[in-house]
CSV table of C-alpha atoms in Angstrom, one decimal:
chain,number,residue,atom,x,y,z
A,20,MET,CA,138.0,114.1,139.7
A,21,ARG,CA,137.7,117.1,137.4
A,22,PRO,CA,141.5,117.7,137.0
A,23,ARG,CA,142.0,113.9,136.5
A,24,VAL,CA,139.4,113.8,133.7
A,25,ALA,CA,141.0,116.8,132.1
A,26,LEU,CA,144.5,115.3,132.2
A,27,ASN,CA,143.2,112.0,130.8
A,28,ILE,CA,141.6,113.9,127.9
A,29,LYS,CA,145.0,115.4,127.2
A,30,SER,CA,146.7,112.1,127.6
A,31,VAL,CA,149.0,113.6,130.3
A,32,ASP,CA,150.6,111.2,132.8
A,33,TYR,CA,150.3,112.3,136.4
A,34,GLU,CA,151.0,111.1,139.9
A,35,PHE,CA,147.8,111.0,142.0
A,36,LEU,CA,148.5,111.9,145.7
A,37,GLN,CA,145.5,111.4,148.0
A,38,GLU,CA,144.8,113.3,151.2
A,39,GLN,CA,143.7,111.4,154.3
A,40,PHE,CA,140.3,112.3,155.7
A,41,GLY,CA,140.6,114.2,159.0
A,42,SER,CA,144.1,115.6,158.4
A,43,LYS,CA,145.8,117.9,155.9
A,44,SER,CA,149.2,117.2,154.6
A,45,GLU,CA,152.1,119.7,154.8
A,46,LEU,CA,152.2,119.7,151.1
A,47,LEU,CA,148.5,120.6,150.8
A,48,LEU,CA,148.8,123.4,153.4
A,49,LYS,CA,151.8,124.8,151.6
A,50,SER,CA,150.3,124.5,148.2
A,51,ASN,CA,146.8,125.9,149.0
A,52,PRO,CA,147.3,128.1,152.0
A,53,VAL,CA,144.2,130.1,151.4
A,54,HIS,CA,141.6,127.4,151.1
A,55,LYS,CA,143.6,124.4,152.4
A,56,LYS,CA,141.5,122.3,150.1
A,57,ILE,CA,141.9,119.7,147.4
A,58,PRO,CA,142.3,119.5,144.4
A,59,VAL,CA,145.7,121.1,143.8
A,60,LEU,CA,147.6,120.5,140.6
A,61,LEU,CA,151.4,120.7,141.0
A,62,HIS,CA,153.0,121.5,137.7
A,63,ASN,CA,156.6,122.7,137.2
A,64,GLY,CA,156.9,123.0,141.0
A,65,LYS,CA,154.0,125.5,141.2
A,66,PRO,CA,150.5,124.8,142.7
A,67,ILE,CA,147.3,125.5,140.8
A,68,CYS,CA,144.1,125.5,143.0
A,69,GLU,CA,140.4,125.2,142.5
A,70,SER,CA,139.1,122.5,140.2
A,71,SER,CA,137.5,124.8,137.5
A,72,ILE,CA,140.7,126.9,137.3
A,73,ILE,CA,142.9,123.7,137.1
A,74,VAL,CA,140.7,122.5,134.2
A,75,GLU,CA,141.2,125.7,132.3
A,76,TYR,CA,144.9,125.7,133.1
A,77,ILE,CA,145.3,122.1,131.7
A,78,ASP,CA,143.4,123.2,128.6
A,79,GLU,CA,145.8,126.1,128.1
A,80,VAL,CA,149.1,124.4,128.9
A,81,TRP,CA,148.4,121.2,126.9
A,82,SER,CA,146.7,123.2,124.1
A,83,SER,CA,147.0,120.4,121.5
A,84,SER,CA,143.6,119.0,120.7
A,85,PRO,CA,141.3,117.7,122.0
A,86,SER,CA,140.4,121.0,123.6
A,87,ILE,CA,138.2,121.2,126.7
A,88,LEU,CA,136.8,124.7,126.2
A,89,PRO,CA,135.2,125.7,122.9
A,90,SER,CA,137.4,128.0,120.7
A,91,ASP,CA,134.6,130.5,119.9
A,92,PRO,CA,134.4,133.2,122.6
A,93,HIS,CA,130.6,133.1,122.8
A,94,ASN,CA,130.5,129.3,123.1
A,95,ARG,CA,133.4,129.5,125.7
A,96,ALA,CA,131.3,132.0,127.7
A,97,LEU,CA,128.3,129.8,127.5
A,98,ALA,CA,130.3,126.7,128.6
A,99,ARG,CA,131.8,128.8,131.5
A,100,PHE,CA,128.3,129.9,132.4
A,101,TRP,CA,127.0,126.4,132.9
A,102,ALA,CA,130.2,125.2,134.6
A,103,ALA,CA,129.9,128.2,137.0
A,104,TYR,CA,126.1,127.4,137.5
A,105,LEU,CA,127.0,123.9,138.5
A,106,ASP,CA,129.8,125.1,140.8
A,107,GLU,CA,127.3,127.1,142.7
A,108,LYS,CA,125.1,124.1,143.2
A,109,VAL,CA,127.9,121.9,144.8
A,110,PRO,CA,126.9,123.0,148.4
A,111,LEU,CA,123.5,121.5,147.8
A,112,PHE,CA,125.1,118.0,147.8
A,113,TRP,CA,126.9,118.7,151.1
A,114,VAL,CA,123.7,119.9,152.8
A,115,ILE,CA,122.3,116.4,152.3
A,116,THR,CA,125.0,114.8,154.3
A,117,ALA,CA,124.2,116.8,157.5
A,118,ALA,CA,120.9,118.7,157.5
A,119,SER,CA,117.5,118.1,159.0
A,120,GLU,CA,114.7,116.4,157.0
A,121,GLU,CA,113.3,119.8,156.0
A,122,GLU,CA,116.6,121.0,154.7
A,123,LYS,CA,117.3,117.7,153.0
A,124,ASN,CA,114.0,118.0,151.1
A,125,ALA,CA,114.7,121.6,150.1
A,126,ALA,CA,118.1,120.6,148.8
A,127,VAL,CA,116.7,117.6,146.9
A,128,ASP,CA,114.0,119.9,145.4
A,129,GLN,CA,116.7,122.3,144.3
A,130,LEU,CA,118.9,119.6,142.8
A,131,LYS,CA,115.9,118.3,140.8
A,132,GLU,CA,115.5,121.8,139.4
A,133,VAL,CA,119.2,121.8,138.5
A,134,ALA,CA,118.7,118.6,136.7
A,135,VAL,CA,115.8,120.0,134.6
A,136,GLU,CA,117.8,123.2,133.9
A,137,MET,CA,120.7,121.1,132.7
A,138,GLU,CA,118.5,118.9,130.6
A,139,GLY,CA,117.5,122.1,128.8
A,140,ALA,CA,121.1,123.2,128.4
A,141,TYR,CA,122.1,119.7,127.1
A,142,GLY,CA,119.3,119.9,124.5
A,143,GLU,CA,120.4,123.4,123.4
A,144,THR,CA,124.2,122.8,123.3
A,145,SER,CA,124.7,119.1,122.4
A,146,ARG,CA,123.6,119.7,118.8
A,147,GLY,CA,123.1,116.0,118.1
A,148,GLY,CA,126.4,115.0,119.9
A,149,ASP,CA,126.6,113.0,123.1
A,150,PHE,CA,128.0,115.8,125.2
A,151,PHE,CA,127.4,119.4,126.2
A,152,GLY,CA,128.7,121.5,123.4
A,153,GLY,CA,128.9,118.6,120.9
A,154,ASP,CA,130.6,115.3,120.3
A,155,LYS,CA,133.4,115.3,122.8
A,156,ILE,CA,133.7,115.9,126.6
A,157,GLY,CA,134.1,119.5,127.5
A,158,VAL,CA,134.2,121.7,130.5
A,159,VAL,CA,130.5,121.4,131.3
A,160,ASP,CA,130.6,117.6,131.1
A,161,ILE,CA,133.5,117.6,133.5
A,162,ALA,CA,131.8,119.9,135.9
A,163,PHE,CA,128.5,118.1,135.8
A,164,GLY,CA,130.1,114.6,135.6
A,165,SER,CA,132.0,115.2,138.8
A,166,MET,CA,128.6,115.3,140.5
A,167,LEU,CA,127.4,112.0,139.3
A,168,GLY,CA,129.0,110.1,142.1
A,169,SER,CA,127.3,112.3,144.7
A,170,ALA,CA,124.0,112.0,142.8
A,171,ARG,CA,124.3,108.2,143.1
A,172,ALA,CA,125.2,108.4,146.8
A,173,ILE,CA,122.1,110.5,147.3
A,174,GLN,CA,120.1,107.8,145.6
A,175,VAL,CA,121.4,105.3,148.1
A,176,ARG,CA,121.2,107.4,151.2
A,177,VAL,CA,118.1,109.5,150.6
A,178,GLY,CA,116.3,107.2,148.1
A,179,VAL,CA,115.9,109.9,145.5
A,180,LYS,CA,116.9,109.6,141.9
A,181,LEU,CA,118.0,112.9,140.5
A,182,LEU,CA,118.1,111.9,136.9
A,183,ASP,CA,115.3,109.9,135.4
A,184,GLU,CA,113.8,108.9,132.0
A,185,GLU,CA,110.7,111.0,132.5
A,186,LYS,CA,112.1,114.4,133.2
A,187,THR,CA,115.7,114.2,132.1
A,188,PRO,CA,115.9,111.5,129.4
A,189,GLY,CA,118.8,113.3,127.6
A,190,LEU,CA,120.9,113.4,130.8
A,191,VAL,CA,120.3,109.7,131.6
A,192,LYS,CA,121.9,108.9,128.2
A,193,TRP,CA,124.6,111.5,128.8
A,194,ALA,CA,125.5,110.1,132.2
A,195,GLU,CA,125.9,106.6,130.6
A,196,LYS,CA,128.1,107.9,127.8
A,197,PHE,CA,130.2,110.1,130.2
A,198,SER,CA,130.7,107.4,132.7
A,199,ALA,CA,131.8,104.9,130.1
A,200,ASP,CA,134.3,107.3,128.4
A,201,PRO,CA,138.0,106.1,128.6
A,202,ALA,CA,139.0,109.5,130.1
A,203,VAL,CA,136.4,109.1,132.9
A,204,LYS,CA,135.7,105.5,133.8
A,205,ASP,CA,138.7,104.8,135.9
A,206,VAL,CA,138.4,108.0,138.0
A,207,LEU,CA,134.7,107.8,138.8
A,208,PRO,CA,134.4,107.3,142.5
A,209,GLU,CA,132.6,104.1,143.8
A,210,THR,CA,129.2,104.9,145.2
A,211,GLU,CA,129.7,102.8,148.3
A,212,LYS,CA,132.8,104.7,149.2
A,213,LEU,CA,131.0,108.0,148.7
A,214,VAL,CA,128.2,106.8,151.0
A,215,GLU,CA,130.7,106.0,153.7
A,216,PHE,CA,132.4,109.3,153.2
A,217,ALA,CA,129.1,111.1,153.4
A,218,LYS,CA,128.5,109.5,156.8
A,219,LEU,CA,131.9,110.5,158.0
A,220,LEU,CA,131.3,114.1,156.9
A,221,SER,CA,127.8,114.3,158.5
A,222,ALA,CA,129.2,114.6,162.0
A,223,LYS,CA,131.9,117.0,161.0
A,224,PHE,CA,129.6,119.3,159.1
A,225,LYS,CA,126.9,119.3,161.8
A,226,ALA,CA,129.4,120.7,164.2
A,227,ALA,CA,130.7,123.2,161.8
A,228,ALA,CA,127.3,124.5,160.8
A,229,ALA,CA,126.3,124.9,164.4
A,230,SER,CA,129.3,127.1,165.2
A,231,ASP,CA,129.1,129.4,162.1
A,232,PRO,CA,126.3,131.9,162.1
A,233,LEU,CA,126.9,132.7,158.4
A,234,ARG,CA,126.8,129.0,157.3
A,235,ARG,CA,129.7,129.4,155.0
B,11,MET,CA,130.8,147.8,137.0
B,12,ARG,CA,133.2,145.0,136.1
B,13,PRO,CA,132.1,144.7,132.4
B,14,ARG,CA,132.1,148.5,132.1
B,15,VAL,CA,135.7,148.8,133.3
B,16,ALA,CA,136.7,146.0,131.0
B,17,LEU,CA,135.0,147.7,128.0
B,18,ASN,CA,136.7,151.0,128.9
B,19,ILE,CA,140.1,149.3,129.1
B,20,LYS,CA,139.5,148.0,125.6
B,21,SER,CA,138.2,151.4,124.4
B,22,VAL,CA,135.0,149.7,123.3
B,23,ASP,CA,131.9,152.0,123.0
B,24,TYR,CA,128.8,150.6,124.5
B,25,GLU,CA,125.3,151.5,125.5
B,26,PHE,CA,124.5,151.3,129.2
B,27,LEU,CA,121.0,150.1,130.0
B,28,GLN,CA,120.0,150.3,133.6
B,29,GLU,CA,117.4,148.1,135.4
B,30,GLN,CA,115.0,149.6,137.8
B,31,PHE,CA,115.1,148.4,141.4
B,32,GLY,CA,112.1,146.2,142.2
B,33,SER,CA,111.3,145.1,138.7
B,34,LYS,CA,113.0,143.1,136.0
B,35,SER,CA,112.8,144.2,132.3
B,36,GLU,CA,111.6,141.8,129.6
B,37,LEU,CA,115.0,142.1,128.0
B,38,LEU,CA,116.8,141.0,131.2
B,39,LEU,CA,114.4,138.0,131.7
B,40,LYS,CA,114.9,137.0,128.1
B,41,SER,CA,118.7,137.5,128.2
B,42,ASN,CA,119.4,135.8,131.5
B,43,PRO,CA,116.5,133.4,132.1
B,44,VAL,CA,118.5,131.2,134.6
B,45,HIS,CA,119.7,133.8,137.1
B,46,LYS,CA,117.5,136.8,136.0
B,47,LYS,CA,120.3,139.0,137.2
B,48,ILE,CA,122.5,141.9,135.9
B,49,PRO,CA,125.0,142.3,134.5
B,50,VAL,CA,124.3,141.0,131.0
B,51,LEU,CA,126.4,141.9,128.0
B,52,LEU,CA,124.6,142.0,124.7
B,53,HIS,CA,127.0,141.5,121.8
B,54,ASN,CA,126.1,140.5,118.3
B,55,GLY,CA,122.6,139.9,119.5
B,56,LYS,CA,123.7,137.3,122.0
B,57,PRO,CA,123.6,137.6,125.8
B,58,ILE,CA,126.7,136.9,128.0
B,59,CYS,CA,125.9,136.6,131.7
B,60,GLU,CA,127.9,136.7,135.0
B,61,SER,CA,130.4,139.5,135.5
B,62,SER,CA,133.6,137.4,135.7
B,63,ILE,CA,132.6,135.5,132.5
B,64,ILE,CA,131.7,138.8,130.7
B,65,VAL,CA,135.2,140.1,131.6
B,66,GLU,CA,136.9,137.1,130.1
B,67,TYR,CA,134.7,137.3,127.1
B,68,ILE,CA,135.6,140.9,126.5
B,69,ASP,CA,139.3,140.1,126.9
B,70,GLU,CA,139.0,137.3,124.3
B,71,VAL,CA,136.8,139.2,121.8
B,72,TRP,CA,138.8,142.4,121.9
B,73,SER,CA,142.1,140.6,122.1
B,74,SER,CA,144.2,143.6,121.0
B,75,SER,CA,146.2,144.9,123.9
B,76,PRO,CA,145.9,145.9,126.7
B,77,SER,CA,144.9,142.5,127.9
B,78,ILE,CA,143.0,141.9,131.1
B,79,LEU,CA,144.2,138.4,131.9
B,80,PRO,CA,147.9,137.5,131.9
B,81,SER,CA,149.1,135.6,128.9
B,82,ASP,CA,151.2,133.0,130.9
B,83,PRO,CA,148.9,130.1,131.9
B,84,HIS,CA,150.3,130.0,135.5
B,85,ASN,CA,149.8,133.7,136.0
B,86,ARG,CA,146.3,133.4,134.4
B,87,ALA,CA,145.4,130.7,136.9
B,88,LEU,CA,146.7,132.8,139.8
B,89,ALA,CA,144.7,135.8,138.6
B,90,ARG,CA,141.6,133.6,138.2
B,91,PHE,CA,142.2,132.2,141.7
B,92,TRP,CA,142.1,135.6,143.3
B,93,ALA,CA,139.2,136.8,141.2
B,94,ALA,CA,137.2,133.6,142.2
B,95,TYR,CA,138.3,134.1,145.8
B,96,LEU,CA,136.8,137.6,145.8
B,97,ASP,CA,133.6,136.4,144.0
B,98,GLU,CA,133.0,134.0,146.9
B,99,LYS,CA,133.2,136.9,149.3
B,100,VAL,CA,130.6,139.1,147.6
B,101,PRO,CA,127.7,137.6,149.8
B,102,LEU,CA,129.5,139.0,152.9
B,103,PHE,CA,128.7,142.5,151.7
B,104,TRP,CA,125.1,141.6,151.3
B,105,VAL,CA,124.8,140.2,154.8
B,106,ILE,CA,125.7,143.6,156.2
B,107,THR,CA,122.6,145.1,154.6
B,108,ALA,CA,120.2,142.8,156.4
B,109,ALA,CA,121.6,140.8,159.3
B,110,SER,CA,121.6,140.9,163.1
B,111,GLU,CA,124.4,142.7,164.9
B,112,GLU,CA,126.1,139.4,165.6
B,113,GLU,CA,126.0,138.4,161.9
B,114,LYS,CA,127.1,141.9,160.9
B,115,ASN,CA,130.1,141.6,163.2
B,116,ALA,CA,131.0,138.2,161.8
B,117,ALA,CA,130.7,139.5,158.3
B,118,VAL,CA,132.9,142.5,159.0
B,119,ASP,CA,135.5,140.3,160.7
B,120,GLN,CA,135.6,138.0,157.6
B,121,LEU,CA,135.8,141.0,155.3
B,122,LYS,CA,138.8,142.3,157.3
B,123,GLU,CA,140.5,138.9,156.9
B,124,VAL,CA,139.8,139.2,153.1
B,125,ALA,CA,141.5,142.6,153.1
B,126,VAL,CA,144.6,141.2,154.8
B,127,GLU,CA,144.7,138.2,152.5
B,128,MET,CA,144.4,140.5,149.5
B,129,GLU,CA,147.2,142.8,150.9
B,130,GLY,CA,149.4,139.7,150.8
B,131,ALA,CA,148.3,138.8,147.2
B,132,TYR,CA,148.9,142.4,146.2
B,133,GLY,CA,152.4,142.3,147.6
B,134,GLU,CA,153.2,139.0,145.9
B,135,THR,CA,151.8,139.8,142.4
B,136,SER,CA,152.2,143.5,141.9
B,137,ARG,CA,156.0,143.2,141.5
B,138,GLY,CA,156.6,146.9,141.9
B,139,GLY,CA,153.6,147.9,139.8
B,140,ASP,CA,150.5,149.7,141.0
B,141,PHE,CA,148.1,146.9,140.3
B,142,PHE,CA,147.6,143.2,140.9
B,143,GLY,CA,149.8,141.3,138.5
B,144,GLY,CA,151.8,144.4,137.5
B,145,ASP,CA,151.6,147.8,136.0
B,146,LYS,CA,148.1,147.8,134.5
B,147,ILE,CA,144.6,147.0,135.6
B,148,GLY,CA,143.8,143.3,135.3
B,149,VAL,CA,141.1,140.8,136.2
B,150,VAL,CA,141.9,140.8,140.0
B,151,ASP,CA,141.8,144.7,140.1
B,152,ILE,CA,138.5,144.6,138.4
B,153,ALA,CA,137.0,142.0,140.7
B,154,PHE,CA,138.3,143.7,143.8
B,155,GLY,CA,137.7,147.2,142.6
B,156,SER,CA,134.0,146.5,142.1
B,157,MET,CA,133.8,146.0,145.8
B,158,LEU,CA,135.3,149.4,146.8
B,159,GLY,CA,131.9,151.1,146.6
B,160,SER,CA,130.4,148.6,148.9
B,161,ALA,CA,133.4,148.9,151.3
B,162,ARG,CA,132.8,152.7,151.4
B,163,ALA,CA,129.1,152.2,152.0
B,164,ILE,CA,130.0,149.9,154.9
B,165,GLN,CA,132.2,152.6,156.3
B,166,VAL,CA,129.2,155.0,156.2
B,167,ARG,CA,126.5,152.5,157.5
B,168,VAL,CA,128.5,150.4,159.9
B,169,GLY,CA,131.4,152.8,160.8
B,170,VAL,CA,134.1,150.2,159.9
B,171,LYS,CA,137.0,151.0,157.6
B,172,LEU,CA,137.9,147.8,155.7
B,173,LEU,CA,141.2,149.2,154.3
B,174,ASP,CA,143.6,151.1,156.5
B,175,GLU,CA,147.2,152.3,156.6
B,176,GLU,CA,148.1,150.0,159.4
B,177,LYS,CA,147.0,146.6,158.1
B,178,THR,CA,146.6,147.1,154.4
B,179,PRO,CA,148.9,150.0,153.4
B,180,GLY,CA,149.4,148.6,149.9
B,181,LEU,CA,145.7,148.3,149.2
B,182,VAL,CA,145.1,151.9,150.4
B,183,LYS,CA,147.4,153.1,147.7
B,184,TRP,CA,146.0,150.6,145.2
B,185,ALA,CA,142.4,151.8,145.9
B,186,GLU,CA,143.5,155.4,145.1
B,187,LYS,CA,145.3,154.4,141.9
B,188,PHE,CA,142.4,152.2,140.8
B,189,SER,CA,139.7,154.7,141.5
B,190,ALA,CA,141.6,157.5,139.7
B,191,ASP,CA,142.2,155.4,136.5
B,192,PRO,CA,140.5,156.7,133.4
B,193,ALA,CA,138.9,153.3,132.7
B,194,VAL,CA,137.4,153.3,136.2
B,195,LYS,CA,136.6,156.8,137.6
B,196,ASP,CA,133.4,157.4,135.7
B,197,VAL,CA,131.9,154.1,136.5
B,198,LEU,CA,132.6,154.0,140.3
B,199,PRO,CA,129.2,154.2,142.0
B,200,GLU,CA,128.6,157.1,144.4
B,201,THR,CA,128.8,156.0,148.0
B,202,GLU,CA,125.6,157.9,148.9
B,203,LYS,CA,123.6,156.1,146.3
B,204,LEU,CA,124.9,152.7,147.5
B,205,VAL,CA,124.0,153.5,151.0
B,206,GLU,CA,120.4,154.3,149.9
B,207,PHE,CA,120.4,151.1,147.9
B,208,ALA,CA,121.6,149.1,150.9
B,209,LYS,CA,118.7,150.4,152.9
B,210,LEU,CA,116.2,149.5,150.2
B,211,LEU,CA,117.7,146.0,150.0
B,212,SER,CA,117.6,145.4,153.7
B,213,ALA,CA,113.9,144.9,153.9
B,214,LYS,CA,113.8,142.7,150.8
B,215,PHE,CA,116.7,140.4,152.0
B,216,LYS,CA,115.3,140.1,155.5
B,217,ALA,CA,112.1,138.7,154.1
B,218,ALA,CA,113.9,136.4,151.6
B,219,ALA,CA,116.3,135.1,154.3
B,220,ALA,CA,113.5,134.3,156.7
B,221,SER,CA,111.7,132.2,154.1
B,222,ASP,CA,114.7,130.2,152.8
B,223,PRO,CA,116.0,127.5,155.1
B,224,LEU,CA,119.1,127.1,153.0
B,225,ARG,CA,119.9,130.8,153.0
B,226,ARG,CA,120.9,130.8,149.4
């Protein structure tokens, strides 16, 4: 989702190739031989891998405004800090698809802490605008926004609301604005599909976690 | 070490403040309230956190040559890809300080795979130069080079050589060139100190791992 939002912000036309669950295409294996993972952006015949790197690449190649990263180095560093912080939290969402009740609860607790931390970051950086860093969607919105689908799937599967009016009122509004943005609304995944996908993954991850002592 | 090498490449004078093991200074807690971790760069009274973000910040603020990231967007993305790949592997070094024999062996096996993968990346990107990406130290060298001390400490503690003439001949030469570079040689940690530090950390991490079901 992140690269698609970035391309939409830049008004770049693209072809969207989907992978089938349970198999990896030759094109994917050839394009990302190290991680063998989506997303991959193919541009000028060359692959770019890793969503956060793709987003920065898109911002640099289509450097006409609107820009996705702030131009000031300190604000850029701050935006990268929060995007990296969120990247580190992605595995918490996966844990929920597979783990024991105890582990699920621990992950949900951590995700709630992430939400409160991000509420603070939103308050500090939005400066009266609707988004992190100001009045247009930037790299932190893209990173955080790509988690909204998973957050909604958690609400369905686990019955826990990660964003609420009481603890994260700013983010509740932010999520509405982000989800309704023209660059975003057509690429937000449907919650029902994510829930089905989470169920499919559960079995797979349970097996993988059991066979890997380092849990990586 | 990464920010220091980057500052040295840019010939920027800096004051180096060290934290004491086992305690965190007020300045650190105030400067990096989210992660409470070094390194932090203080510049113009503002903190920048996370080593890879600091390195990009340094490259952007002191943008006069020599540059640390390639100027071409595709090469930048490729350099960021390998730097991020290495960042993901950092926890493997920590596992060795604390884990069971089985886990140690698994980590060492994974680190050997990392070395072989990086040998391939070095061959592809050095293009006849001494370093990743060409003839001067860049972001991948800095990320990978910051692991050399830990690799040497592993050699002492575990008796395993991660780089060798047989499987990673290019990296053996690269490590020599990198370690001898004027921007690097005075900031490379002493192996003996790292070994002592690893022993200190062992006890601490054992306790932390036991109390955290998610092992994060």
